Coordinates of C-alpha atoms in Angstrom, one line a residue:
M1 CA 136.4 253.2 12.9
P2 CA 139.0 254.9 10.6
A3 CA 141.1 252.7 8.4
L4 CA 144.0 255.2 8.3
R5 CA 145.9 256.9 11.1
R6 CA 147.7 260.2 10.6
V7 CA 151.0 259.6 12.3
E8 CA 152.6 262.9 11.3
D9 CA 151.2 266.0 9.6
R10 CA 153.8 268.6 8.8
A11 CA 154.3 271.5 6.4
D12 CA 156.3 269.3 4.0
R13 CA 154.9 265.8 4.5
L14 CA 152.0 263.7 5.6
H15 CA 152.6 260.3 7.1
V16 CA 149.6 258.0 6.9
R17 CA 149.5 254.5 8.4
L18 CA 147.2 251.8 7.2
D19 CA 145.5 250.8 10.4
R20 CA 143.2 247.7 10.2
P21 CA 145.4 245.3 12.2
E22 CA 142.5 243.1 13.0
V23 CA 142.3 242.1 9.3
R24 CA 146.0 242.5 8.5
N25 CA 145.4 245.9 7.0
A26 CA 143.2 244.5 4.2
I27 CA 142.1 247.2 1.8
D28 CA 138.4 247.6 1.9
R29 CA 136.1 250.3 0.4
A30 CA 136.4 252.5 3.5
M31 CA 140.2 252.5 3.3
V32 CA 139.9 253.3 -0.5
D33 CA 137.6 256.3 0.3
E34 CA 140.0 257.5 3.0
L35 CA 143.0 257.3 0.7
H36 CA 141.1 259.2 -2.0
A37 CA 140.5 262.0 0.6
V38 CA 144.2 262.0 1.4
C39 CA 144.9 262.4 -2.4
A40 CA 142.5 265.2 -2.7
E41 CA 144.2 267.0 0.2
L42 CA 147.7 266.5 -1.3
E43 CA 146.5 267.6 -4.8
E44 CA 145.2 270.8 -3.3
R45 CA 148.3 271.4 -1.1
P46 CA 151.2 269.3 -2.5
R47 CA 153.4 267.6 0.1
L48 CA 155.3 264.4 0.4
L49 CA 153.3 261.3 1.3
L50 CA 154.7 258.6 3.5
L51 CA 152.7 255.4 3.7
S52 CA 153.4 252.7 6.3
G53 CA 151.6 249.7 7.8
T54 CA 151.2 248.3 11.3
E55 CA 153.5 245.8 13.0
K56 CA 154.3 242.7 10.8
V57 CA 152.1 243.8 7.9
F58 CA 152.0 246.6 5.3
A59 CA 148.7 245.4 3.7
S60 CA 147.6 241.9 3.1
G61 CA 145.7 242.7 0.0
A62 CA 142.1 243.6 -0.9
D63 CA 139.5 242.7 1.6
I64 CA 138.5 239.2 0.4
A65 CA 135.1 239.3 2.0
E66 CA 134.3 242.4 0.0
L67 CA 136.1 241.1 -3.1
R68 CA 134.1 237.9 -3.2
E69 CA 130.9 239.8 -3.6
R70 CA 132.0 242.2 -6.3
G71 CA 130.8 241.7 -9.8
R72 CA 131.4 242.9 -13.4
E73 CA 130.5 246.5 -12.8
D74 CA 132.8 246.7 -9.7
A75 CA 135.7 245.4 -11.8
L76 CA 135.0 247.9 -14.6
A77 CA 134.8 250.7 -12.0
G78 CA 138.5 250.0 -11.1
I79 CA 137.9 250.6 -7.4
N80 CA 141.6 250.0 -6.4
S81 CA 143.3 250.6 -9.7
R82 CA 142.0 254.1 -10.1
L83 CA 143.0 254.9 -6.5
F84 CA 146.6 253.6 -7.1
V85 CA 146.9 255.6 -10.3
R86 CA 145.8 258.7 -8.4
I87 CA 148.4 258.0 -5.7
A88 CA 151.1 257.6 -8.4
R89 CA 150.2 260.9 -10.0
L90 CA 150.3 262.9 -6.8
P91 CA 152.4 266.1 -7.3
M92 CA 155.1 265.3 -4.8
P93 CA 156.8 262.0 -4.2
V94 CA 155.2 259.1 -2.4
I95 CA 157.4 256.9 -0.1
A96 CA 156.1 253.4 1.0
A97 CA 157.8 252.0 4.1
V98 CA 157.0 248.3 3.8
D99 CA 157.6 245.8 6.6
G100 CA 155.9 242.4 6.9
W101 CA 153.5 241.3 4.2
A102 CA 152.6 243.3 1.2
L103 CA 150.4 241.0 -0.8
G104 CA 147.9 241.5 -3.7
G105 CA 146.4 244.9 -3.6
G106 CA 148.8 245.8 -0.7
A107 CA 151.8 245.1 -3.0
E108 CA 150.1 247.0 -5.8
L109 CA 149.8 250.0 -3.5
A110 CA 153.5 249.8 -2.8
Y111 CA 154.3 249.5 -6.5
A112 CA 152.4 252.8 -7.1
A113 CA 154.8 254.7 -4.8
D114 CA 157.8 256.5 -6.1
F115 CA 160.1 255.0 -3.4
R116 CA 159.8 251.7 -1.6
L117 CA 161.9 251.1 1.5
A118 CA 161.8 247.7 3.1
G119 CA 162.0 246.4 6.6
V120 CA 163.9 243.2 7.1
N121 CA 160.7 241.3 7.4
A122 CA 159.1 242.6 4.2
R123 CA 157.5 240.2 1.8
F124 CA 156.0 241.1 -1.6
G125 CA 153.7 238.9 -3.6
N126 CA 150.7 238.8 -5.9
P127 CA 148.7 235.6 -5.3
E128 CA 145.6 236.8 -7.2
V129 CA 145.5 233.9 -9.8
G130 CA 145.1 231.4 -6.9
L131 CA 141.9 233.2 -6.1
G132 CA 140.6 233.1 -9.6
I133 CA 141.3 236.7 -10.5
I134 CA 144.2 238.8 -11.9
A135 CA 146.3 241.4 -10.2
A136 CA 144.3 244.2 -11.9
A137 CA 145.4 247.2 -9.7
G138 CA 148.7 247.8 -11.4
A139 CA 150.9 244.7 -10.9
T140 CA 150.4 243.4 -14.5
W141 CA 152.1 246.5 -15.9
R142 CA 154.0 248.2 -13.1
L143 CA 155.8 245.1 -11.8
K144 CA 157.6 244.3 -15.1
E145 CA 158.8 247.9 -15.2
L146 CA 160.1 247.5 -11.7
V147 CA 161.7 244.0 -11.7
G148 CA 161.7 242.9 -15.3
E149 CA 159.4 240.6 -17.2
A150 CA 160.8 237.2 -16.1
L151 CA 160.6 237.8 -12.4
A152 CA 157.3 239.7 -12.7
L153 CA 155.7 236.7 -14.5
E154 CA 157.0 234.3 -11.8
M155 CA 155.4 236.5 -9.2
L156 CA 152.1 236.9 -11.1
L157 CA 151.7 233.4 -12.5
A158 CA 153.6 231.1 -10.1
G159 CA 153.0 232.9 -6.8
R160 CA 156.6 233.7 -6.0
V161 CA 157.0 235.9 -3.0
L162 CA 160.1 238.1 -2.6
D163 CA 161.7 238.7 0.7
A164 CA 163.4 241.9 1.6
A165 CA 166.8 240.8 0.3
E166 CA 165.4 239.5 -3.0
A167 CA 163.3 242.7 -3.4
L168 CA 166.5 244.8 -3.0
A169 CA 168.4 242.7 -5.5
A170 CA 165.6 243.0 -8.0
G171 CA 165.4 246.7 -7.6
L172 CA 161.9 246.6 -6.2
V173 CA 163.1 248.5 -3.1
S174 CA 165.9 251.0 -2.8
A175 CA 167.0 250.0 0.7
V176 CA 166.4 247.5 3.5
H177 CA 166.4 248.7 7.1
P178 CA 165.9 247.1 10.5
S179 CA 162.2 247.1 11.3
A180 CA 162.6 249.5 14.3
G181 CA 164.4 252.1 12.1
L182 CA 162.3 251.8 8.9
V183 CA 160.0 254.8 9.4
A184 CA 163.0 256.9 10.5
A185 CA 164.8 255.9 7.3
A186 CA 161.7 256.9 5.3
D187 CA 161.7 260.3 7.1
A188 CA 165.4 260.7 6.4
L189 CA 164.7 260.2 2.7
A190 CA 161.8 262.7 2.9
D191 CA 164.1 265.2 4.6
R192 CA 166.6 265.0 1.7
I193 CA 163.8 265.5 -0.8
A194 CA 162.3 268.4 1.3
E195 CA 165.7 270.2 1.1
Q196 CA 165.3 270.5 -2.7
D197 CA 163.2 273.1 -4.5
P198 CA 159.6 271.9 -4.3
L199 CA 158.6 273.1 -7.7
A200 CA 161.7 271.4 -9.3
V201 CA 160.8 268.2 -7.5
R202 CA 157.3 268.3 -8.8
Y203 CA 158.3 268.9 -12.4
T204 CA 161.1 266.3 -12.2
K205 CA 158.5 263.7 -11.1
R206 CA 156.1 264.7 -13.8
V207 CA 158.8 264.6 -16.5
F208 CA 160.2 261.3 -15.3
R209 CA 156.8 259.7 -15.6
A210 CA 156.1 261.1 -19.0
P211 CA 156.0 258.6 -21.9
R212 CA 159.2 258.1 -23.9
D213 CA 157.8 259.8 -27.1
A214 CA 157.1 263.0 -25.0
H215 CA 160.8 263.6 -24.5
P216 CA 162.7 265.9 -25.0
D217 CA 159.8 268.3 -25.5
V218 CA 158.3 267.8 -22.1
D219 CA 161.8 268.3 -20.5
D220 CA 162.2 271.6 -22.4
V221 CA 158.7 272.9 -21.4
A222 CA 159.3 272.0 -17.7
Q223 CA 162.7 273.7 -17.8
S224 CA 161.2 276.8 -19.3
V225 CA 158.9 277.2 -16.4
L226 CA 161.6 276.6 -13.8
F227 CA 164.0 279.0 -15.6
E228 CA 161.5 281.8 -14.7
S229 CA 161.0 280.7 -11.1
P230 CA 162.3 282.9 -8.3
A231 CA 163.7 279.9 -6.5
K232 CA 166.0 279.1 -9.4
R233 CA 167.7 282.5 -9.2
E234 CA 167.8 282.4 -5.4
R235 CA 169.3 279.0 -5.2
M236 CA 171.8 279.5 -7.9
T237 CA 172.9 282.9 -6.3
A238 CA 173.3 281.2 -3.0
F239 CA 175.4 278.5 -4.6
L240 CA 177.7 281.1 -6.3
E241 CA 178.0 283.0 -3.1
R242 CA 179.2 279.9 -1.3
K243 CA 181.8 279.4 -4.0
K244 CA 183.4 282.8 -3.6
P245 CA 186.8 282.8 -2.0

């Protein structure tokens, strides 16, 4: 049975829902493989990716039954961490619409997105140390960049769980919406991004994620490509035409 459901497949976006409600959308190897297939598709034909969960849960974490049996070589293979890095590096933006629980690997999947929108029932946490492991799929380095070191450590070492309001105040999510309107809000954000020049969006995401010492050179190189793109001239000409009296 597929672990993902394609909710919407359009020219400018793909909406994929995590769909293992019987195990609270736990991330197992099958789901990892299906998400890799989604990444391969979006790398070949760049589009926005919208990720959502099922009712009351985004993803409860890695599948504990699988995780318990994994050993040294599985850890070194980075089964989840390499997937989440790949998702973060997708050419076009990734939007995570999170309602209900996003725990462990589920939270780390959300951290890998470019945008996180929360439903009012969203809960974010990383309880890995209570299970005798670390949050090794991105939380130990992404989370402090998102919410700051003090709060990240409290979540990682003391099991603090953030509700939607706390996640908004911490900057972990950009907005909180009623549960019934969360996906519509994510689509509205995707609509605004889709109105922009796709190539400029792709280069802006790439430059934004570049290391600090790569700037300003990486900015100048990206701009040099965009200065030669037909869309730049077309969009600027249209802007100037609108400004004519």
